[in-house]
Amino acid sequence: MYIFDGAMGTMLQQSGLVEGECPELFNVDHPAIVTGIHAAYLQNGSDIVTTNTFGACGLKLADYGLEHRVKEINTAAVRAAKAAIEAVKPEAKVAGSMGPTGQFIEPLGQISFDEVYATYYEQALALIEAGVDFIIIETIIDVQEMRAALLAARDARETLHKSKGEVKIICQFSFSEDGRTITGTPPEAAAIMVEAMGADVVGINCSLGPEQLIPLVGRLASVTNLPISAQPNAGMPMLVGKETVFPLSPAEMGAYVPDLLDAGATFVGACCGSTPAHIAEVAKAAHNYSPKERTEVVPFTAFTSRTSFVKVGHTEKPIIIGERINPTGRKVLAKEIKEGSFAMVKRDALAQVAAGADVLDVNMGVPDVDVVATMKRAIMELTMLVDVPLSIDTLDPDAMEAGLKAYPGRPLINSVNAEPEQLERVLPLAKRYGAAVLCLPLGKGDLPATAEERVALAKEIVLAAYAVGLRSEDLLLDPLVLTLASGQDSTVQTLRTLAMYKETFGFPTVMGLSNVSFGLPQRPYLNSQFLTMALSHGLTAPILNPLNGTVKKAFIAGRTLLGFDPAAAEFIADYGQDEEVVPTGAVTAKQTEAVSFTSEDPLENIQHAVEQGEKELVIELVEKALAAGIDPLKITKQALSEAMNVVGDKFGSGKVFLPQVMLAAEAMQGAFQTIKRVLPESDGITRDTVIVATVKGDIHDLGKNIVAALLENNGYRVVDLGKDVDPAEIVAAVKREGATVVGICSLMTTTMPMIDVTIQAIRDAGLPSKVIVGGAVLTQEYADKAGADSYAKDGISAVNIVKRLLGDD
């Protein structure tokens, strides 16, 4: 058990940090103050102190023009922490803090994965070189940023020839009250992903109080044996007058520690609102309590997306990997991909998910295309659209890495074979990016005809995988399915291979089902019969077409007969009544509703296209509607606005998450641009101007950027003044731009008074603009007292408020 420290920012403010000043620069200009804060925490029970480097990466220091001083500031921070340790508690350790950049990685934002990786690598290198014992990546709300930071920390550690024992990496996410990050990731998916990528500790900090963290720590402990850290705020913030306060006293904070330890926490500390007095109570409670023994998690194989996770294995019910995002033998799909259109790819994805696919296989193997760029785009498009995990299907290592880098989670690589060059290129990629990998028993020379030959090849691959550091739970096996036309013994050997795999390795098994019937008649019937036999021999994840009714029924029936469907509930729910067998490639009524645009009402089709983020299709549908003489204002109000209302309702109820919202908003923007292009003189289509800004003294802008993007994609003209904006500058911009709405935000308790000052400046100038306020520390009560016209708790509500204020709803 280890005790962390508490808040640094509030302690610096008490020690003279003024509004708008860079907190991390105190390491250089006022090191004695920083050392004194560390000493206070050590004197009150901390075993680990966290450096004052939360915003000390180049991207964040650029806000102050200090991006060229990354090494200096981080080195000074470590020196200040070590000075406190030497004076107070020599056995204590130093954790080098790396906080969020404040930007979303593409496609959610504009910055690239490589740029974020580079800024974290520079900071991690400085921290490790200065002598930290831990790198703590904290307060992260998006898995892509965590992946970039974790890779950077690992690489920096390796560059400096430091081992995991010398420098451990802690990955701490920040979750909202709904138990997910802002971008929709649950604790289980977060833990599975970072463990696969080599994190040493996984945890949670900020956003919530200890009461809210207890069940989330338990959810982390349910899927990982990694040590868990928990650093809650001193309760959920409350408004007292116009000041936001954290309500938990030190004693109240300490009272939650036993439950955090019982839930599985190994490292405990505190975050916003905490002081050395809080840590003293946390330490006392921890040392006076013997937590119950943590239940060990039996290792398992799983894939994750940004918003979900799927387990696969012999003790789990079999899952479906959808096969249709593959241009092989599909001329129309291949043609669209070659032309740069992903409309069919996305419709196939939605249809397969609606039909029950648990994972989607993604193959971009089209001749004469840039397969690297195409795979990257496909992964980005699909991860914004669907919430199921993906399988990256390519033998091209460069395309594979592009897909892995773009993927916000733990995917399946399909596949690696026993050829030396493949092992040398693919296995390190799986290790680096935390992917699971499908092992295909192929080598140089003839195809392995017997089960024994295939098992021997599988052993070669498995041993090579272990040699690069992959774990057993990272590996899946393919039995190699050959067409029945290749020999009457081919399917028998495949079934024998499945059985031998289960007995020899125990790993999950995956195979492409439809290969067996290639070149034969009645393929769905043959596939379905083979599927049932394969399931009984140990197949755990067939790659199949879930839109094929015959095969899908065989899958559900096989899963039921093997005991994975208690009381046959799933079978009865799907097939309790007689229904017409759905032919190959067709879709059911439910699937049609989910993915097709076949309504006789063109406005309804446009609405559905926006809801599903069909950026390409919505342009075509709007063009047709305009050509048919439909009023553009009618399109805007009855299709586009209604679509975003539906998306907003789903977002509020937790049915969709920020990526899907952003994708729908982009589709809506495409529709607006199409109307303006086709009918440039159309009245009423260009909406009012909205100014957005973060108030003076506050350099946080992630929430503001989300609001700006959503407003822009809803057709409003947005003037983004940026962060740390003086009230006079906002007033001048309102006059210059003729803005009808002003959106201002604050994410720091110290800058909240600037909300009042800015609103008063707008009122004193006699401007008629409506003012909306938002930000993590604001509340409706504060907004009312400050004189705002409205308060927005998130980006969706901000858009809806703007619509209502301007009569656009």
GROMACS .gro file of C-alpha atoms in nm, residues 69-361:
model
  293
   69ARG     CA    1   1.188   2.510  -2.184
   70VAL     CA    2   1.037   2.162  -2.143
   71LYS     CA    3   1.353   1.993  -2.017
   72GLU     CA    4   1.445   2.281  -1.787
   73ILE     CA    5   1.103   2.299  -1.621
   74ASN     CA    6   1.062   1.924  -1.579
   75THR     CA    7   1.415   1.879  -1.448
   76ALA     CA    8   1.363   2.159  -1.197
   77ALA     CA    9   1.039   1.996  -1.083
   78VAL     CA   10   1.209   1.664  -1.011
   79ARG     CA   11   1.490   1.845  -0.831
   80ALA     CA   12   1.238   2.027  -0.609
   81ALA     CA   13   1.063   1.701  -0.521
   82LYS     CA   14   1.390   1.522  -0.445
   83ALA     CA   15   1.498   1.807  -0.219
   84ALA     CA   16   1.185   1.759  -0.008
   85ILE     CA   17   1.236   1.383   0.005
   86GLU     CA   18   1.597   1.418   0.114
   87ALA     CA   19   1.498   1.658   0.392
   88VAL     CA   20   1.187   1.481   0.520
   89LYS     CA   21   1.152   1.119   0.410
   90PRO     CA   22   1.447   0.967   0.222
   91GLU     CA   23   1.263   0.644   0.140
   92ALA     CA   24   0.982   0.827  -0.043
   93LYS     CA   25   0.948   0.818  -0.423
   94VAL     CA   26   0.891   1.071  -0.701
   95ALA     CA   27   0.616   1.041  -0.964
   96GLY     CA   28   0.660   1.255  -1.274
   97SER     CA   29   0.319   1.395  -1.370
   98MET     CA   30   0.203   1.415  -1.733
   99GLY     CA   31  -0.143   1.568  -1.770
  100PRO     CA   32  -0.371   1.604  -2.073
  101THR     CA   33  -0.274   1.820  -2.367
  102GLY     CA   34  -0.619   1.976  -2.381
  103GLN     CA   35  -0.671   1.860  -2.740
  104PHE     CA   36  -0.845   1.564  -2.897
  105ILE     CA   37  -0.652   1.346  -3.138
  106GLU     CA   38  -0.799   1.314  -3.488
  107PRO     CA   39  -1.069   1.233  -3.590
  108LEU     CA   40  -1.226   1.381  -3.274
  109GLY     CA   41  -0.988   1.675  -3.301
  110GLN     CA   42  -0.733   1.822  -3.539
  111ILE     CA   43  -0.405   1.710  -3.385
  112SER     CA   44  -0.234   1.389  -3.497
  113PHE     CA   45  -0.143   1.090  -3.284
  114ASP     CA   46   0.222   1.142  -3.370
  115GLU     CA   47   0.219   1.505  -3.254
  116VAL     CA   48   0.073   1.410  -2.916
  117TYR     CA   49   0.317   1.119  -2.887
  118ALA     CA   50   0.606   1.357  -2.959
  119THR     CA   51   0.511   1.608  -2.690
  120TYR     CA   52   0.473   1.335  -2.429
  121TYR     CA   53   0.798   1.167  -2.535
  122GLU     CA   54   0.990   1.491  -2.486
  123GLN     CA   55   0.842   1.537  -2.138
  124ALA     CA   56   0.883   1.174  -2.032
  125LEU     CA   57   1.244   1.178  -2.145
  126ALA     CA   58   1.313   1.485  -1.929
  127LEU     CA   59   1.136   1.339  -1.625
  128ILE     CA   60   1.306   0.999  -1.644
  129GLU     CA   61   1.646   1.150  -1.710
  130ALA     CA   62   1.596   1.370  -1.401
  131GLY     CA   63   1.541   1.059  -1.189
  132VAL     CA   64   1.170   0.994  -1.127
  133ASP     CA   65   1.058   0.658  -0.992
  134PHE     CA   66   0.720   0.668  -1.166
  135ILE     CA   67   0.566   0.834  -1.468
  136ILE     CA   68   0.206   0.912  -1.381
  137ILE     CA   69  -0.018   0.991  -1.680
  138GLU     CA   70  -0.320   1.146  -1.511
  139THR     CA   71  -0.662   1.302  -1.561
  140ILE     CA   72  -0.694   1.152  -1.911
  141ILE     CA   73  -1.042   1.148  -2.065
  142ASP     CA   74  -0.971   0.988  -2.403
  143VAL     CA   75  -0.804   0.653  -2.467
  144GLN     CA   76  -0.615   0.778  -2.773
  145GLU     CA   77  -0.434   1.038  -2.565
  146MET     CA   78  -0.356   0.773  -2.303
  147ARG     CA   79  -0.222   0.538  -2.572
  148ALA     CA   80   0.006   0.812  -2.711
  149ALA     CA   81   0.133   0.906  -2.364
  150LEU     CA   82   0.189   0.544  -2.257
  151LEU     CA   83   0.381   0.465  -2.574
  152ALA     CA   84   0.589   0.779  -2.526
  153ALA     CA   85   0.669   0.693  -2.164
  154ARG     CA   86   0.765   0.337  -2.256
  155ASP     CA   87   0.988   0.455  -2.539
  156ALA     CA   88   1.155   0.720  -2.323
  157ARG     CA   89   1.223   0.460  -2.057
  158GLU     CA   90   1.378   0.231  -2.316
  159THR     CA   91   1.582   0.512  -2.471
  160LEU     CA   92   1.739   0.584  -2.132
  161HIS     CA   93   1.791   0.211  -2.067
  162LYS     CA   94   1.565   0.211  -1.764
  163SER     CA   95   1.371  -0.101  -1.669
  164LYS     CA   96   1.013  -0.131  -1.551
  165GLY     CA   97   1.155  -0.195  -1.206
  166GLU     CA   98   1.335   0.138  -1.211
  167VAL     CA   99   1.056   0.349  -1.358
  168LYS     CA  100   0.696   0.229  -1.341
  169ILE     CA  101   0.420   0.382  -1.551
  170ILE     CA  102   0.085   0.468  -1.391
  171CYS     CA  103  -0.215   0.533  -1.617
  172GLN     CA  104  -0.495   0.727  -1.448
  173PHE     CA  105  -0.821   0.805  -1.626
  174SER     CA  106  -1.081   1.060  -1.525
  175PHE     CA  107  -1.439   0.932  -1.530
  176SER     CA  108  -1.769   1.118  -1.519
  177GLU     CA  109  -2.066   1.042  -1.296
  178ASP     CA  110  -2.201   0.797  -1.555
  179GLY     CA  111  -1.896   0.576  -1.500
  180ARG     CA  112  -1.735   0.656  -1.835
  181THR     CA  113  -1.481   0.903  -1.963
  182ILE     CA  114  -1.616   1.200  -2.156
  183THR     CA  115  -1.553   1.009  -2.479
  184GLY     CA  116  -1.744   0.706  -2.351
  185THR     CA  117  -1.480   0.459  -2.226
  186PRO     CA  118  -1.582   0.237  -1.931
  187PRO     CA  119  -1.324   0.138  -1.666
  188GLU     CA  120  -1.306  -0.223  -1.787
  189ALA     CA  121  -1.210  -0.128  -2.142
  190ALA     CA  122  -0.956   0.124  -2.014
  191ALA     CA  123  -0.787  -0.133  -1.789
  192ILE     CA  124  -0.780  -0.409  -2.051
  193MET     CA  125  -0.623  -0.172  -2.303
  194VAL     CA  126  -0.348  -0.020  -2.088
  195GLU     CA  127  -0.252  -0.356  -1.936
  196ALA     CA  128  -0.207  -0.500  -2.286
  197MET     CA  129   0.009  -0.198  -2.374
  198GLY     CA  130   0.240  -0.248  -2.078
  199ALA     CA  131   0.115  -0.017  -1.801
  200ASP     CA  132   0.240  -0.104  -1.453
  201VAL     CA  133  -0.050   0.055  -1.262
  202VAL     CA  134  -0.399   0.159  -1.372
  203GLY     CA  135  -0.615   0.401  -1.184
  204ILE     CA  136  -0.854   0.693  -1.153
  205ASN     CA  137  -0.814   1.053  -1.045
  206CYS     CA  138  -1.006   1.380  -1.041
  207SER     CA  139  -1.368   1.456  -1.151
  208LEU     CA  140  -1.531   1.253  -0.874
  209GLY     CA  141  -1.519   1.217  -0.498
  210PRO     CA  142  -1.420   0.900  -0.311
  211GLU     CA  143  -1.777   0.776  -0.280
  212GLN     CA  144  -1.814   0.777  -0.659
  213LEU     CA  145  -1.470   0.620  -0.715
  214ILE     CA  146  -1.530   0.313  -0.498
  215PRO     CA  147  -1.747   0.120  -0.751
  216LEU     CA  148  -1.522   0.228  -1.038
  217VAL     CA  149  -1.214   0.092  -0.861
  218GLY     CA  150  -1.408  -0.234  -0.819
  219ARG     CA  151  -1.477  -0.245  -1.191
  220LEU     CA  152  -1.106  -0.203  -1.265
  221ALA     CA  153  -1.027  -0.484  -1.022
  222SER     CA  154  -1.277  -0.712  -1.196
  223VAL     CA  155  -1.068  -0.729  -1.514
  224THR     CA  156  -0.704  -0.679  -1.414
  225ASN     CA  157  -0.448  -0.793  -1.159
  226LEU     CA  158  -0.246  -0.474  -1.202
  227PRO     CA  159  -0.208  -0.253  -0.895
  228ILE     CA  160  -0.480   0.014  -0.887
  229SER     CA  161  -0.446   0.379  -0.787
  230ALA     CA  162  -0.728   0.600  -0.665
  231GLN     CA  163  -0.696   0.976  -0.616
  232PRO     CA  164  -1.042   1.129  -0.574
  233ASN     CA  165  -1.132   1.492  -0.530
  234ALA     CA  166  -1.232   1.607  -0.183
  235GLY     CA  167  -1.594   1.534  -0.269
  236MET     CA  168  -1.816   1.659  -0.549
  237PRO     CA  169  -1.782   2.038  -0.589
  238MET     CA  170  -2.054   2.261  -0.443
  239LEU     CA  171  -2.136   2.627  -0.497
  240VAL     CA  172  -2.119   2.847  -0.188
  241GLY     CA  173  -2.209   3.199  -0.288
  242LYS     CA  174  -2.008   3.243  -0.605
  243GLU     CA  175  -1.728   3.016  -0.495
  244THR     CA  176  -1.691   2.649  -0.580
  245VAL     CA  177  -1.576   2.445  -0.284
  246PHE     CA  178  -1.495   2.078  -0.231
  247PRO     CA  179  -1.705   1.973   0.067
  248LEU     CA  180  -1.519   1.681   0.229
  249SER     CA  181  -1.320   1.758   0.542
  250PRO     CA  182  -0.997   1.567   0.602
  251ALA     CA  183  -1.172   1.330   0.845
  252GLU     CA  184  -1.457   1.268   0.601
  253MET     CA  185  -1.207   1.198   0.325
  254GLY     CA  186  -1.026   0.946   0.542
  255ALA     CA  187  -1.349   0.765   0.623
  256TYR     CA  188  -1.378   0.646   0.262
  257VAL     CA  189  -1.030   0.494   0.249
  258PRO     CA  190  -1.122   0.146   0.383
  259ASP     CA  191  -1.384   0.103   0.113
  260LEU     CA  192  -1.138   0.215  -0.157
  261LEU     CA  193  -0.885  -0.040  -0.032
  262ASP     CA  194  -1.147  -0.317  -0.016
  263ALA     CA  195  -1.250  -0.231  -0.373
  264GLY     CA  196  -0.894  -0.302  -0.485
  265ALA     CA  197  -0.687   0.016  -0.455
  266THR     CA  198  -0.316  -0.024  -0.379
  267PHE     CA  199  -0.217   0.341  -0.422
  268VAL     CA  200  -0.440   0.603  -0.256
  269GLY     CA  201  -0.414   0.979  -0.250
  270ALA     CA  202  -0.625   1.279  -0.337
  271CYS     CA  203  -0.683   1.536  -0.608
  272CYS     CA  204  -0.870   1.868  -0.637
  273GLY     CA  205  -0.968   2.038  -0.314
  274SER     CA  206  -0.729   1.834  -0.099
  275THR     CA  207  -0.454   1.954   0.133
  276PRO     CA  208  -0.182   1.796   0.347
  277ALA     CA  209  -0.443   1.764   0.622
  278HIS     CA  210  -0.652   1.545   0.392
  279ILE     CA  211  -0.352   1.325   0.316
  280ALA     CA  212  -0.280   1.291   0.688
  281GLU     CA  213  -0.627   1.140   0.739
  282VAL     CA  214  -0.596   0.923   0.428
  283ALA     CA  215  -0.263   0.786   0.549
  284LYS     CA  216  -0.391   0.726   0.902
  285ALA     CA  217  -0.699   0.541   0.776
  286ALA     CA  218  -0.493   0.330   0.535
  287HIS     CA  219  -0.235   0.228   0.793
  288ASN     CA  220  -0.500   0.140   1.050
  289TYR     CA  221  -0.696  -0.087   0.817
  290SER     CA  222  -0.631  -0.437   0.683
  291PRO     CA  223  -0.821  -0.464   0.354
  292LYS     CA  224  -0.981  -0.785   0.240
  293GLU     CA  225  -0.780  -0.994  -0.002
  294ARG     CA  226  -0.829  -0.893  -0.363
  295THR     CA  227  -0.979  -1.161  -0.586
  296GLU     CA  228  -0.731  -1.268  -0.851
  297VAL     CA  229  -0.853  -1.231  -1.208
  298VAL     CA  230  -0.799  -1.536  -1.427
  299PRO     CA  231  -0.628  -1.407  -1.745
  300PHE     CA  232  -0.862  -1.378  -2.041
  301THR     CA  233  -0.858  -1.261  -2.399
  302ALA     CA  234  -1.056  -0.952  -2.489
  303PHE     CA  235  -1.086  -0.683  -2.753
  304THR     CA  236  -1.189  -0.326  -2.675
  305SER     CA  237  -1.326  -0.033  -2.869
  306ARG     CA  238  -1.338   0.322  -2.737
  307THR     CA  239  -1.670   0.247  -2.568
  308SER     CA  240  -1.697  -0.131  -2.512
  309PHE     CA  241  -1.512  -0.458  -2.462
  310VAL     CA  242  -1.570  -0.815  -2.576
  311LYS     CA  243  -1.428  -1.130  -2.413
  312VAL     CA  244  -1.351  -1.435  -2.624
  313GLY     CA  245  -1.248  -1.784  -2.518
  314HIS     CA  246  -1.363  -2.137  -2.444
  315THR     CA  247  -1.540  -2.034  -2.124
  316GLU     CA  248  -1.716  -1.744  -2.296
  317LYS     CA  249  -2.006  -1.773  -2.536
  318PRO     CA  250  -1.890  -1.773  -2.899
  319ILE     CA  251  -1.889  -1.438  -3.073
  320ILE     CA  252  -1.937  -1.325  -3.433
  321ILE     CA  253  -1.669  -1.142  -3.628
  322GLY     CA  254  -1.845  -0.976  -3.922
  323GLU     CA  255  -1.675  -1.041  -4.256
  324ARG     CA  256  -1.843  -0.800  -4.498
  325ILE     CA  257  -1.599  -0.507  -4.485
  326ASN     CA  258  -1.379  -0.683  -4.736
  327PRO     CA  259  -1.360  -0.590  -5.106
  328THR     CA  260  -1.247  -0.938  -5.214
  329GLY     CA  261  -1.505  -1.058  -5.465
  330ARG     CA  262  -1.717  -0.744  -5.413
  331LYS     CA  263  -1.664  -0.523  -5.717
  332VAL     CA  264  -1.896  -0.241  -5.610
  333LEU     CA  265  -1.733  -0.212  -5.267
  334ALA     CA  266  -1.385  -0.224  -5.422
  335LYS     CA  267  -1.483   0.049  -5.670
  336GLU     CA  268  -1.617   0.276  -5.394
  337ILE     CA  269  -1.307   0.235  -5.180
  338LYS     CA  270  -1.086   0.308  -5.480
  339GLU     CA  271  -1.287   0.624  -5.547
  340GLY     CA  272  -1.250   0.733  -5.186
  341SER     CA  273  -1.608   0.668  -5.083
  342PHE     CA  274  -1.674   0.484  -4.758
  343ALA     CA  275  -2.053   0.494  -4.777
  344MET     CA  276  -2.091   0.119  -4.838
  345VAL     CA  277  -1.823   0.039  -4.578
  346LYS     CA  278  -2.019   0.229  -4.315
  347ARG     CA  279  -2.355   0.086  -4.415
  348ASP     CA  280  -2.212  -0.266  -4.402
  349ALA     CA  281  -2.068  -0.190  -4.060
  350LEU     CA  282  -2.399  -0.067  -3.922
  351ALA     CA  283  -2.589  -0.358  -4.079
  352GLN     CA  284  -2.356  -0.618  -3.931
  353VAL     CA  285  -2.372  -0.465  -3.585
  354ALA     CA  286  -2.750  -0.455  -3.606
  355ALA     CA  287  -2.743  -0.822  -3.709
  356GLY     CA  288  -2.541  -0.920  -3.403
  357ALA     CA  289  -2.173  -0.889  -3.497
  358ASP     CA  290  -1.955  -0.854  -3.187
  359VAL     CA  291  -1.642  -0.754  -3.380
  360LEU     CA  292  -1.597  -0.621  -3.735
  361ASP     CA  293  -1.317  -0.740  -3.961
   0.00000   0.00000   0.00000
